[in-house]
mmCIF file of C-alpha atoms and ligand atoms in Angstrom:
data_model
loop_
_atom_site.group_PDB
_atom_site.id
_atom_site.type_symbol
_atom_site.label_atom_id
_atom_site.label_comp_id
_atom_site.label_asym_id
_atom_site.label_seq_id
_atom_site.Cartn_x
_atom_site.Cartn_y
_atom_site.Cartn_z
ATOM 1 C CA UNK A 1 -2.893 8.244 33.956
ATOM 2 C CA UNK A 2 0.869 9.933 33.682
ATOM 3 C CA UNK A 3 2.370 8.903 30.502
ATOM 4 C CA UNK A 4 5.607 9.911 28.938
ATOM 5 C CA UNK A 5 7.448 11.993 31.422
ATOM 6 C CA UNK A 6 9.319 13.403 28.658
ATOM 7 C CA UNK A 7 9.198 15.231 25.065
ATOM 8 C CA UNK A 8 11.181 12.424 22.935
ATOM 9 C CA UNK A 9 10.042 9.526 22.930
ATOM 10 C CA UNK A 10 12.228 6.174 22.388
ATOM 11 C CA UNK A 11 11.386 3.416 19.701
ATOM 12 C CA UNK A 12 12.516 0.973 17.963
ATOM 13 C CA UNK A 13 12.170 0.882 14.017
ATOM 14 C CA UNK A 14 12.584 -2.649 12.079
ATOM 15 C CA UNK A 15 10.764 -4.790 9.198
ATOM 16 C CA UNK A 16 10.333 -8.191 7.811
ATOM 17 C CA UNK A 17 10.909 -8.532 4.498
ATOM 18 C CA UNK A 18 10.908 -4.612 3.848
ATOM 19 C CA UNK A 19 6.904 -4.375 5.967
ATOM 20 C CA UNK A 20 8.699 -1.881 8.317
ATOM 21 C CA UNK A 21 7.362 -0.635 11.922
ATOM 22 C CA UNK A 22 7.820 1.923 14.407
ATOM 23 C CA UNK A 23 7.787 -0.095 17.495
ATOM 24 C CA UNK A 24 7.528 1.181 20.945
ATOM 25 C CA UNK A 25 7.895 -0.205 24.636
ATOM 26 C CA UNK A 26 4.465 0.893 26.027
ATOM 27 C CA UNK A 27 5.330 -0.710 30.020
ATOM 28 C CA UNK A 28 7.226 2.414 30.308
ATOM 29 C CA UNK A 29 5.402 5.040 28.182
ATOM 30 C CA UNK A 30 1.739 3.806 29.320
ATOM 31 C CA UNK A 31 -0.071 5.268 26.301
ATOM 32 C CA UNK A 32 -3.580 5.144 26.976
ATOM 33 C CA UNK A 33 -5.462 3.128 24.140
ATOM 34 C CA UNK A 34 -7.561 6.094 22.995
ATOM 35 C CA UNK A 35 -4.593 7.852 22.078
ATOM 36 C CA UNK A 36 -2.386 5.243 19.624
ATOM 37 C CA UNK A 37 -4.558 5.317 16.574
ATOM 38 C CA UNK A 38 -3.549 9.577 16.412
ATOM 39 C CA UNK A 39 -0.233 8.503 17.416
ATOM 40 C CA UNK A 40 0.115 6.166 14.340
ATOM 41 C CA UNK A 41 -1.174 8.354 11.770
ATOM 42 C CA UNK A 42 1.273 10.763 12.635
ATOM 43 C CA UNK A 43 4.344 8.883 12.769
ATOM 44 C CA UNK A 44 3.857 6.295 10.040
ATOM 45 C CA UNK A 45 3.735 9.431 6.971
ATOM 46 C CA UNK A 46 7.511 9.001 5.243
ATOM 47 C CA UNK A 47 8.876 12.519 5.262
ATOM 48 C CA UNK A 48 7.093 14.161 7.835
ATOM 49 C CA UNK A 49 6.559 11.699 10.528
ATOM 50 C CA UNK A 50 9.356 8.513 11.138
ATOM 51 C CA UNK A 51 7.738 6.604 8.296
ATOM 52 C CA UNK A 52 6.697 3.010 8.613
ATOM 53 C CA UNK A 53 3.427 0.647 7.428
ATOM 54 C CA UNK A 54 2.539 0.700 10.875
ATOM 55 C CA UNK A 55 2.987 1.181 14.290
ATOM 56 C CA UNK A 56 3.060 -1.768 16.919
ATOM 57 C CA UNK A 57 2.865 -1.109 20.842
ATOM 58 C CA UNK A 58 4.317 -3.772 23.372
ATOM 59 C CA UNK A 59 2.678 -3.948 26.826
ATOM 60 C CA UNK A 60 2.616 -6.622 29.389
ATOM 61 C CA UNK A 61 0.095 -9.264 29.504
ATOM 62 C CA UNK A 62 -2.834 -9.397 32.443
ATOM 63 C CA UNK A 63 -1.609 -10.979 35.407
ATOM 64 C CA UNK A 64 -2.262 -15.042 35.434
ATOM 65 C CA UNK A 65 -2.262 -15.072 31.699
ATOM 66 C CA UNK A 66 -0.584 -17.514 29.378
ATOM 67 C CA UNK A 67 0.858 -14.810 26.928
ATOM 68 C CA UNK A 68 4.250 -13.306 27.445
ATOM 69 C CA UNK A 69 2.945 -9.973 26.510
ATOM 70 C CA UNK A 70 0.311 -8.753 24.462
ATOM 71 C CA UNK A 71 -0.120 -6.060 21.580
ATOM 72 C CA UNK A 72 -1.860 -3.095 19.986
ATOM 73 C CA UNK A 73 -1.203 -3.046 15.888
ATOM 74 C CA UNK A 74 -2.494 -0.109 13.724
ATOM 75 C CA UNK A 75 -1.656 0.198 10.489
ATOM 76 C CA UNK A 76 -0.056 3.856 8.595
ATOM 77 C CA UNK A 77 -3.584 5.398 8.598
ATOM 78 C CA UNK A 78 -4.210 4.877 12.381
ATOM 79 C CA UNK A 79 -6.458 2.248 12.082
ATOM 80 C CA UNK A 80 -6.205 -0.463 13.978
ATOM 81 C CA UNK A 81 -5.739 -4.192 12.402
ATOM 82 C CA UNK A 82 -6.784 -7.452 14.164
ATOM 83 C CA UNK A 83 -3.002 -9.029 12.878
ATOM 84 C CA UNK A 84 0.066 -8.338 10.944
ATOM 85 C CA UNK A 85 1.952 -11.487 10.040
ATOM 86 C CA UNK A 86 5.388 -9.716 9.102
ATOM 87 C CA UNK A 87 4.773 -7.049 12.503
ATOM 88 C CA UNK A 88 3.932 -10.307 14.507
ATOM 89 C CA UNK A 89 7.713 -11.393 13.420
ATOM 90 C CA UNK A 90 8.985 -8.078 14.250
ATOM 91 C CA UNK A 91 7.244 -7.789 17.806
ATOM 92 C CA UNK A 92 8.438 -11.512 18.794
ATOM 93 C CA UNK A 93 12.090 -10.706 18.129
ATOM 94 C CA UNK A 94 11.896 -7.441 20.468
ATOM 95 C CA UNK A 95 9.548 -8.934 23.255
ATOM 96 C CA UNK A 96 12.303 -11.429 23.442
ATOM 97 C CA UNK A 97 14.849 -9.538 23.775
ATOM 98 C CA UNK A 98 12.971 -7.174 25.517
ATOM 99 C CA UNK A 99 12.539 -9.306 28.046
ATOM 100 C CA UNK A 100 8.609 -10.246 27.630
ATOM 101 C CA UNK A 101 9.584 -14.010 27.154
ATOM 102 C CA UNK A 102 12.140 -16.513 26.027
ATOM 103 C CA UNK A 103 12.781 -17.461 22.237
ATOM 104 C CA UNK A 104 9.599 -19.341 22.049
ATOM 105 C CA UNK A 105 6.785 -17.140 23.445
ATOM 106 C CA UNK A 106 2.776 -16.609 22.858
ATOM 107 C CA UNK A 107 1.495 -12.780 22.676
ATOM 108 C CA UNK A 108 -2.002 -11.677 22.609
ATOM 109 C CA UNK A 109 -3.503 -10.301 19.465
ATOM 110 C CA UNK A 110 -7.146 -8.961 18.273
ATOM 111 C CA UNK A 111 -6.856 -12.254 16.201
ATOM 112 C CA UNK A 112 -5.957 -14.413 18.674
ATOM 113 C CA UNK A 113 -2.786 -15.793 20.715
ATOM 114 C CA UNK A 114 0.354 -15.953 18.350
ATOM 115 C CA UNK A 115 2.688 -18.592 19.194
ATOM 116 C CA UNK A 116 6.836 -17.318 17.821
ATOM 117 C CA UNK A 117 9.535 -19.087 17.437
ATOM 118 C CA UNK A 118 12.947 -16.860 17.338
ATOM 119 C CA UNK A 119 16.063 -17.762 16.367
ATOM 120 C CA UNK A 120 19.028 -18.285 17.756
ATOM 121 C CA UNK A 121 20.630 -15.530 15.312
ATOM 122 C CA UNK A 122 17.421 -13.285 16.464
ATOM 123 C CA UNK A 123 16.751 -12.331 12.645
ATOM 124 C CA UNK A 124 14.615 -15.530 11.802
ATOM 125 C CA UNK A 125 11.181 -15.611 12.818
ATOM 126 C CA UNK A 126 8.908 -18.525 12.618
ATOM 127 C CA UNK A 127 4.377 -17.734 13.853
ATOM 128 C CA UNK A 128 1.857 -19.860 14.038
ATOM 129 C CA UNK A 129 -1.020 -17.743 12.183
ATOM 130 C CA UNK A 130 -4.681 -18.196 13.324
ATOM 131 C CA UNK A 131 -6.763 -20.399 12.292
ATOM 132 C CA UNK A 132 -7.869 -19.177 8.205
ATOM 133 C CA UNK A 133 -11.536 -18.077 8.367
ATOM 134 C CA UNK A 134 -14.070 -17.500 5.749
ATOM 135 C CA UNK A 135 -12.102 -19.278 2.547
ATOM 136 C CA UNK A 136 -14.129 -18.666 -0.679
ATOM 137 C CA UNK A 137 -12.778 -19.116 -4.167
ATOM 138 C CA UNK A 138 -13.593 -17.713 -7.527
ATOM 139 C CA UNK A 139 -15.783 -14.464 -7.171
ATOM 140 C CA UNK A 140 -16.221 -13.186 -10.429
ATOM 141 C CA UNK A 141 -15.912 -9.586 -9.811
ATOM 142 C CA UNK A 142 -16.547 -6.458 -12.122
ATOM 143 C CA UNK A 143 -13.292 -4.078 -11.467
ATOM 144 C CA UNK A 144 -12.956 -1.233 -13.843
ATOM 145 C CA UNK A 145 -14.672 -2.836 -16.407
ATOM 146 C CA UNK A 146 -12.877 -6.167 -16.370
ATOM 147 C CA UNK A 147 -14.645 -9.720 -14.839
ATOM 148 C CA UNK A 148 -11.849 -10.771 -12.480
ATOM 149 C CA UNK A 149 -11.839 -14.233 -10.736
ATOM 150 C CA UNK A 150 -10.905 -13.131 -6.940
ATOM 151 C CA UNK A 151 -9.974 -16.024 -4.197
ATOM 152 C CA UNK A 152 -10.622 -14.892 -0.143
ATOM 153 C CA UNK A 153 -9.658 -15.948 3.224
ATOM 154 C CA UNK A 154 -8.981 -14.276 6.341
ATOM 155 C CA UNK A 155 -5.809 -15.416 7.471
ATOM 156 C CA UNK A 156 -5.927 -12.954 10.881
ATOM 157 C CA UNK A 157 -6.626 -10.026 8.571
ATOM 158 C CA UNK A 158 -8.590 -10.377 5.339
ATOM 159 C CA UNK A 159 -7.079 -11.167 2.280
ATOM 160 C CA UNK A 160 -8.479 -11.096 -1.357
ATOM 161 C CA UNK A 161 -6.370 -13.140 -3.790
ATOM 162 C CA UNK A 162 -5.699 -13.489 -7.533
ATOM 163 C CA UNK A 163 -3.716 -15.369 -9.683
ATOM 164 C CA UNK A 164 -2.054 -13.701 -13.005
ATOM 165 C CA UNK A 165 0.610 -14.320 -15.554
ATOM 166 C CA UNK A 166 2.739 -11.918 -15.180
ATOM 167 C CA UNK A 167 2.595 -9.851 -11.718
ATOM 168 C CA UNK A 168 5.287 -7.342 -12.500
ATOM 169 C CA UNK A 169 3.076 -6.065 -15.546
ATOM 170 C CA UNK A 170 0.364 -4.960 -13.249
ATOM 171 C CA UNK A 171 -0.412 -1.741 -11.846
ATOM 172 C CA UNK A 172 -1.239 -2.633 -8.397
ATOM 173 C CA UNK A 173 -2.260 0.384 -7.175
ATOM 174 C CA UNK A 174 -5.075 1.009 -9.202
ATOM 175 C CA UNK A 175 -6.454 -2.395 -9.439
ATOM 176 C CA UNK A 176 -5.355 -2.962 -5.933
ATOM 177 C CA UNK A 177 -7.707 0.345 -4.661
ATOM 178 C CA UNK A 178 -10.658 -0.889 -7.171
ATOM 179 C CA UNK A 179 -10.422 -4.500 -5.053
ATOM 180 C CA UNK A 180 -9.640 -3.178 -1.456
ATOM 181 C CA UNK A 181 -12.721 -0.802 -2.029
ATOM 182 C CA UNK A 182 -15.200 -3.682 -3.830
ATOM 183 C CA UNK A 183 -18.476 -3.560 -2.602
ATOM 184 C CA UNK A 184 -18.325 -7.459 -2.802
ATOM 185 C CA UNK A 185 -15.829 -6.799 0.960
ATOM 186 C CA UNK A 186 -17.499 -4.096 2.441
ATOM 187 C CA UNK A 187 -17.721 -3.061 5.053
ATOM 188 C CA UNK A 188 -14.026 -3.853 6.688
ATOM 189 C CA UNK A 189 -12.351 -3.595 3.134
ATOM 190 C CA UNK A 190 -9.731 -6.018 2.504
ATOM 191 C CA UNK A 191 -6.398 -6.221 1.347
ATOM 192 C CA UNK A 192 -5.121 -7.940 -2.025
ATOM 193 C CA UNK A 193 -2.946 -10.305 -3.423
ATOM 194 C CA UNK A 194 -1.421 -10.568 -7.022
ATOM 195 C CA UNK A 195 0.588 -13.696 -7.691
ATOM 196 C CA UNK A 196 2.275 -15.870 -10.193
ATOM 197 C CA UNK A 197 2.318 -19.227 -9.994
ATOM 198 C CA UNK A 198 6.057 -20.234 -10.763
ATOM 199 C CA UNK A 199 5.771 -23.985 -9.907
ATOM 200 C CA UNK A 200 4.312 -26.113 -6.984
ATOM 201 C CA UNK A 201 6.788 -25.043 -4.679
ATOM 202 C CA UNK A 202 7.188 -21.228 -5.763
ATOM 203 C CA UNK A 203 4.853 -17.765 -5.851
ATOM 204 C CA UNK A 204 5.802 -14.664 -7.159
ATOM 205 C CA UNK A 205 3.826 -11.866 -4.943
ATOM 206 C CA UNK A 206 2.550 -8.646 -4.754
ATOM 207 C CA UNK A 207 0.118 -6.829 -1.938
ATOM 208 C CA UNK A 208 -1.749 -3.535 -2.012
ATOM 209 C CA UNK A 209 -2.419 -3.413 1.905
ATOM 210 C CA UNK A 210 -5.713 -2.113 3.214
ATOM 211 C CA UNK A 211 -4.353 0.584 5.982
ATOM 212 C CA UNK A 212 -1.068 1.900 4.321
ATOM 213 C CA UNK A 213 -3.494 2.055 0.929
ATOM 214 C CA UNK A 214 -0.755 1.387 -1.164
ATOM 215 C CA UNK A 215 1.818 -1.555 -2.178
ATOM 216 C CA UNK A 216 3.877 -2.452 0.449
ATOM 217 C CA UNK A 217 7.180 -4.305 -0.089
ATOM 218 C CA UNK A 218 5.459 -7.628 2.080
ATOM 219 C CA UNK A 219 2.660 -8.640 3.549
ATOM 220 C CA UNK A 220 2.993 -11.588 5.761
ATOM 221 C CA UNK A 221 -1.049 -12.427 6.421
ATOM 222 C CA UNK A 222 -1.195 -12.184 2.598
ATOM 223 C CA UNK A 223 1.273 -14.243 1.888
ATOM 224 C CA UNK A 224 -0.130 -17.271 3.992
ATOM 225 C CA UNK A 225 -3.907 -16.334 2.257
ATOM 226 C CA UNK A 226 -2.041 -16.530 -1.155
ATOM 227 C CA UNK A 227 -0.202 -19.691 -0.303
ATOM 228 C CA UNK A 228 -3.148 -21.099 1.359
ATOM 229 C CA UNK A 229 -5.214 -20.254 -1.708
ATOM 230 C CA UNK A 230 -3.202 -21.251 -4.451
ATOM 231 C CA UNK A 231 -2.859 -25.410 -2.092
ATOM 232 C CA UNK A 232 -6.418 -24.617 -2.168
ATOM 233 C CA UNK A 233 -6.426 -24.948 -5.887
ATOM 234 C CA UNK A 234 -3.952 -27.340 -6.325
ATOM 235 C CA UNK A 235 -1.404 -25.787 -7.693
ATOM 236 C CA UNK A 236 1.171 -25.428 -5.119
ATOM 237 C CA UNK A 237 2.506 -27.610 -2.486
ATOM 238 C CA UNK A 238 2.209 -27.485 1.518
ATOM 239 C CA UNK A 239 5.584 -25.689 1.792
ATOM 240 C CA UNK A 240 6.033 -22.836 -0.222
ATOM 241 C CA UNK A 241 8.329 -20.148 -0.921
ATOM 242 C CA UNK A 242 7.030 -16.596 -1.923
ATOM 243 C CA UNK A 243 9.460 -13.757 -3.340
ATOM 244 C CA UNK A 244 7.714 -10.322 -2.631
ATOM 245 C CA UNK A 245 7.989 -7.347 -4.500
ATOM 246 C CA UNK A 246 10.739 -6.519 -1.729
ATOM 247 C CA UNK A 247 12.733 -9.313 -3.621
ATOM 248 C CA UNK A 248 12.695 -11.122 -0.149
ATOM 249 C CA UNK A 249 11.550 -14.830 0.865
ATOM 250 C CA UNK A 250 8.795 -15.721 2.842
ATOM 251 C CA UNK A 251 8.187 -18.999 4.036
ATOM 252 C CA UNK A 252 4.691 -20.471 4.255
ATOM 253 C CA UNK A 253 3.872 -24.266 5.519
ATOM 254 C CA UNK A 254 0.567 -25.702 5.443
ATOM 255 C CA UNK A 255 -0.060 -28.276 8.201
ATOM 256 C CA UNK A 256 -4.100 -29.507 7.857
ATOM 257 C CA UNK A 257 -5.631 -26.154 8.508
ATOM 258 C CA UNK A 258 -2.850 -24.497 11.047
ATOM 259 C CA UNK A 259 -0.358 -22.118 8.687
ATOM 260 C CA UNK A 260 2.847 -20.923 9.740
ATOM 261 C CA UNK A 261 4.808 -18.001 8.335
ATOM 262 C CA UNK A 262 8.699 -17.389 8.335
ATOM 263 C CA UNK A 263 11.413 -14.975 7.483
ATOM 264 C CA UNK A 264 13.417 -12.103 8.526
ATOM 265 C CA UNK A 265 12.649 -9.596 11.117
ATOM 266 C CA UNK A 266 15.291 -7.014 11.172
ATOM 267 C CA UNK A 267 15.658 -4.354 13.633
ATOM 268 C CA UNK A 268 17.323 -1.635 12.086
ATOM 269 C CA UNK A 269 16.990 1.686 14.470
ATOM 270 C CA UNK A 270 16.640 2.687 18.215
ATOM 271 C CA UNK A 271 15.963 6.353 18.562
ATOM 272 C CA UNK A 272 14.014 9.100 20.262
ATOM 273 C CA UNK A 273 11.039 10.842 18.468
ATOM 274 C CA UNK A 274 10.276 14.390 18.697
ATOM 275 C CA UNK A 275 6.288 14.874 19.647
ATOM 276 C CA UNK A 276 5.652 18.268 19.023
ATOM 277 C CA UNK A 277 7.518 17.887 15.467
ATOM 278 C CA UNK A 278 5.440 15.031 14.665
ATOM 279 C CA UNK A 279 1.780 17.343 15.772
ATOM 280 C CA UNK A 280 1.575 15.001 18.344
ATOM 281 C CA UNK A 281 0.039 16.953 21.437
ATOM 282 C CA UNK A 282 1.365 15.611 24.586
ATOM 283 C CA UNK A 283 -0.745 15.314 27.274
ATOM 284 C CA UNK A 284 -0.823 17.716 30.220
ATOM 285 C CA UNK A 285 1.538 15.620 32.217
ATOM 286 C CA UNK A 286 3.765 14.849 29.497
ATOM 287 C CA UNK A 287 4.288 18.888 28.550
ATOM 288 C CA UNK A 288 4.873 19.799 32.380
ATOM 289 C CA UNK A 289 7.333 17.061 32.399
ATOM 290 C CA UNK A 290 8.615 18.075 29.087
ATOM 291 C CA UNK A 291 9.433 21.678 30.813
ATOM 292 C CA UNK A 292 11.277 20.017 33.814
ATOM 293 C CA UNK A 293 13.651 18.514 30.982
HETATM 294 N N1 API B 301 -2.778 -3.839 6.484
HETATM 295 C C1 API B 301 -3.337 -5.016 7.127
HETATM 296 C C2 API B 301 -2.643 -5.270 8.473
HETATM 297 C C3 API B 301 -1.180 -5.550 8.284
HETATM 298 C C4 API B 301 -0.980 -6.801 7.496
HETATM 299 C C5 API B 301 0.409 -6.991 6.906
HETATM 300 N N2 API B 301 1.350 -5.928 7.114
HETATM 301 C C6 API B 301 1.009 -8.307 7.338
HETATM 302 O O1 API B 301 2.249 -8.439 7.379
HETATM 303 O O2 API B 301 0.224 -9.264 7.594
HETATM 304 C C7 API B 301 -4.821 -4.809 7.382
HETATM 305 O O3 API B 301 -5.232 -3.712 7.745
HETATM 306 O O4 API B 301 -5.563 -5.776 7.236
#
């Protein structure tokens, strides 16, 4: 398979609520699967590679499907993730105007089919998550010493919750690794929530994210888990409005068990990436058509 006649490479770099992605036309490139999980982990690093959370490929959908295109999603550490709510934003907005479908399109997932809604301003982005899986509330968990009460649902990825007073107080890192590496979520790991109740129609949030293996500024899937959780418990509404630690707004509504997720998705770049600088080796046909260039 011939991919990448060339030694640059173009992409696209944007984010939703400050998640940020490298995103890259695969119709033209035609990256072979095998090869995108190396690819990520060596141009998500800030610094030495582009620097994103992860790295989202666009291809078109079998012939005869229903989707207008479908997906590959890996997260900073080249592995790959089954969803990305804030990256599902970001992919609609550039498969529409990409071409892949109109302002209201379907693309295929490892979840599942995610049906988008995209504005008419391009920078709002409404999805229809999967269906949650797997809810479960109050684990009592041993972290570090400390019994904490820990809330879980898989809203496309899997999401560990938990409620606190004060979420800016908390050092989210360590108690995030403690939780993300639990035994009680092995195998697959998960990613977790803190948030703050501020009133039935209000969460403060913050997400250390399983595959970056750090705090990001947003997580979309956990945002819907934390939302979902918290109406759960009773102590937020259907519609509710979640300020991450990217001091952006998500949207979450709760209609019976389908939950839907918007904000912004911005694109913010379109460049070419060097391979070689970035380690990545490219493939015979890619270096003899790198020397024609
Ligand atoms: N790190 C997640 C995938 C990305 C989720 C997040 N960026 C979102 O917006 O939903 C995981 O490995 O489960």
């Amino acid at each position: 398979m011939t991919y990448c006649p060339s030694a640059t490479v173009p992409f696209y770099k944007m984010q939703g609520s400050g998640n940020d992605f490298v995103v890259i036309d695969n119709r033209t490139l035609k990256l072979p699967r095998e090869a995108m999980s190396e690819w990520a982990s060596k141009i998500c690093p800030r610094a030495f590679g582009v620097g994103a959370d992860g790295l989202i490929f666009l291809e078109n959908a079998p012939e005869g499907s229903e989707l207008d295109f479908v997906w590959h999603f890996y997260n900073a550490d080249g592995s790959r993730a089954e969803m990305c709510g804030n990256g599902s934003r970001c992919a609609a907005r550039l498969g529409h105007e990409l071409g892949f479908g109109s302002r209201t399109l379907v693309f295929g997932t490892d979840a599942g089919p995610i049906h988008a809604e995209v504005s008419e301003s391009l920078d709002i982005v409404k999805v229809e998550l999967t269906p949650p899986l797997d809810l479960a509330l109050n684990a009592e968990l041993d972290v570090d010493g400390q019994k904490i009460s820990v809330h879980f649902v898989n809203t496309g990825v899997p999401h560990a919750v938990t409620i606190w007073d004060d979420v800016a107080s908390l050092d989210v890192v360590k108690l995030g690794r403690a939780l993300r590496n639990h035994p009680h979520f092995a195998p697959a790991g998960t990613n977790v929530n803190f948030i703050e109740i501020k009133d039935k129609n209000h969460i403060l949030i913050r997400t250390y994210e399983r595959g970056v293996e750090g705090e990001t500024y947003a997580c979309g899937t956990g945002n819907a888990a934390s939302a979902l959780i918290a109406h759960e418990l009773g102590l937020v509404d259907a519609e509710v409005e979640l300020t991450t630690s990217g001091n952006e707004i998500l949207n979450i509504s709760i209609e019976k068990d389908t939950v839907f997720l918007q904000g912004k998705a911005i694109k913010t770049y379109k460049g070419e990436m060097y391979l070689e600088a970035l380690g990545i080796t490219p493939g015979e046909e890619m270096r003899q058509c790198a020397h024609e260039l």
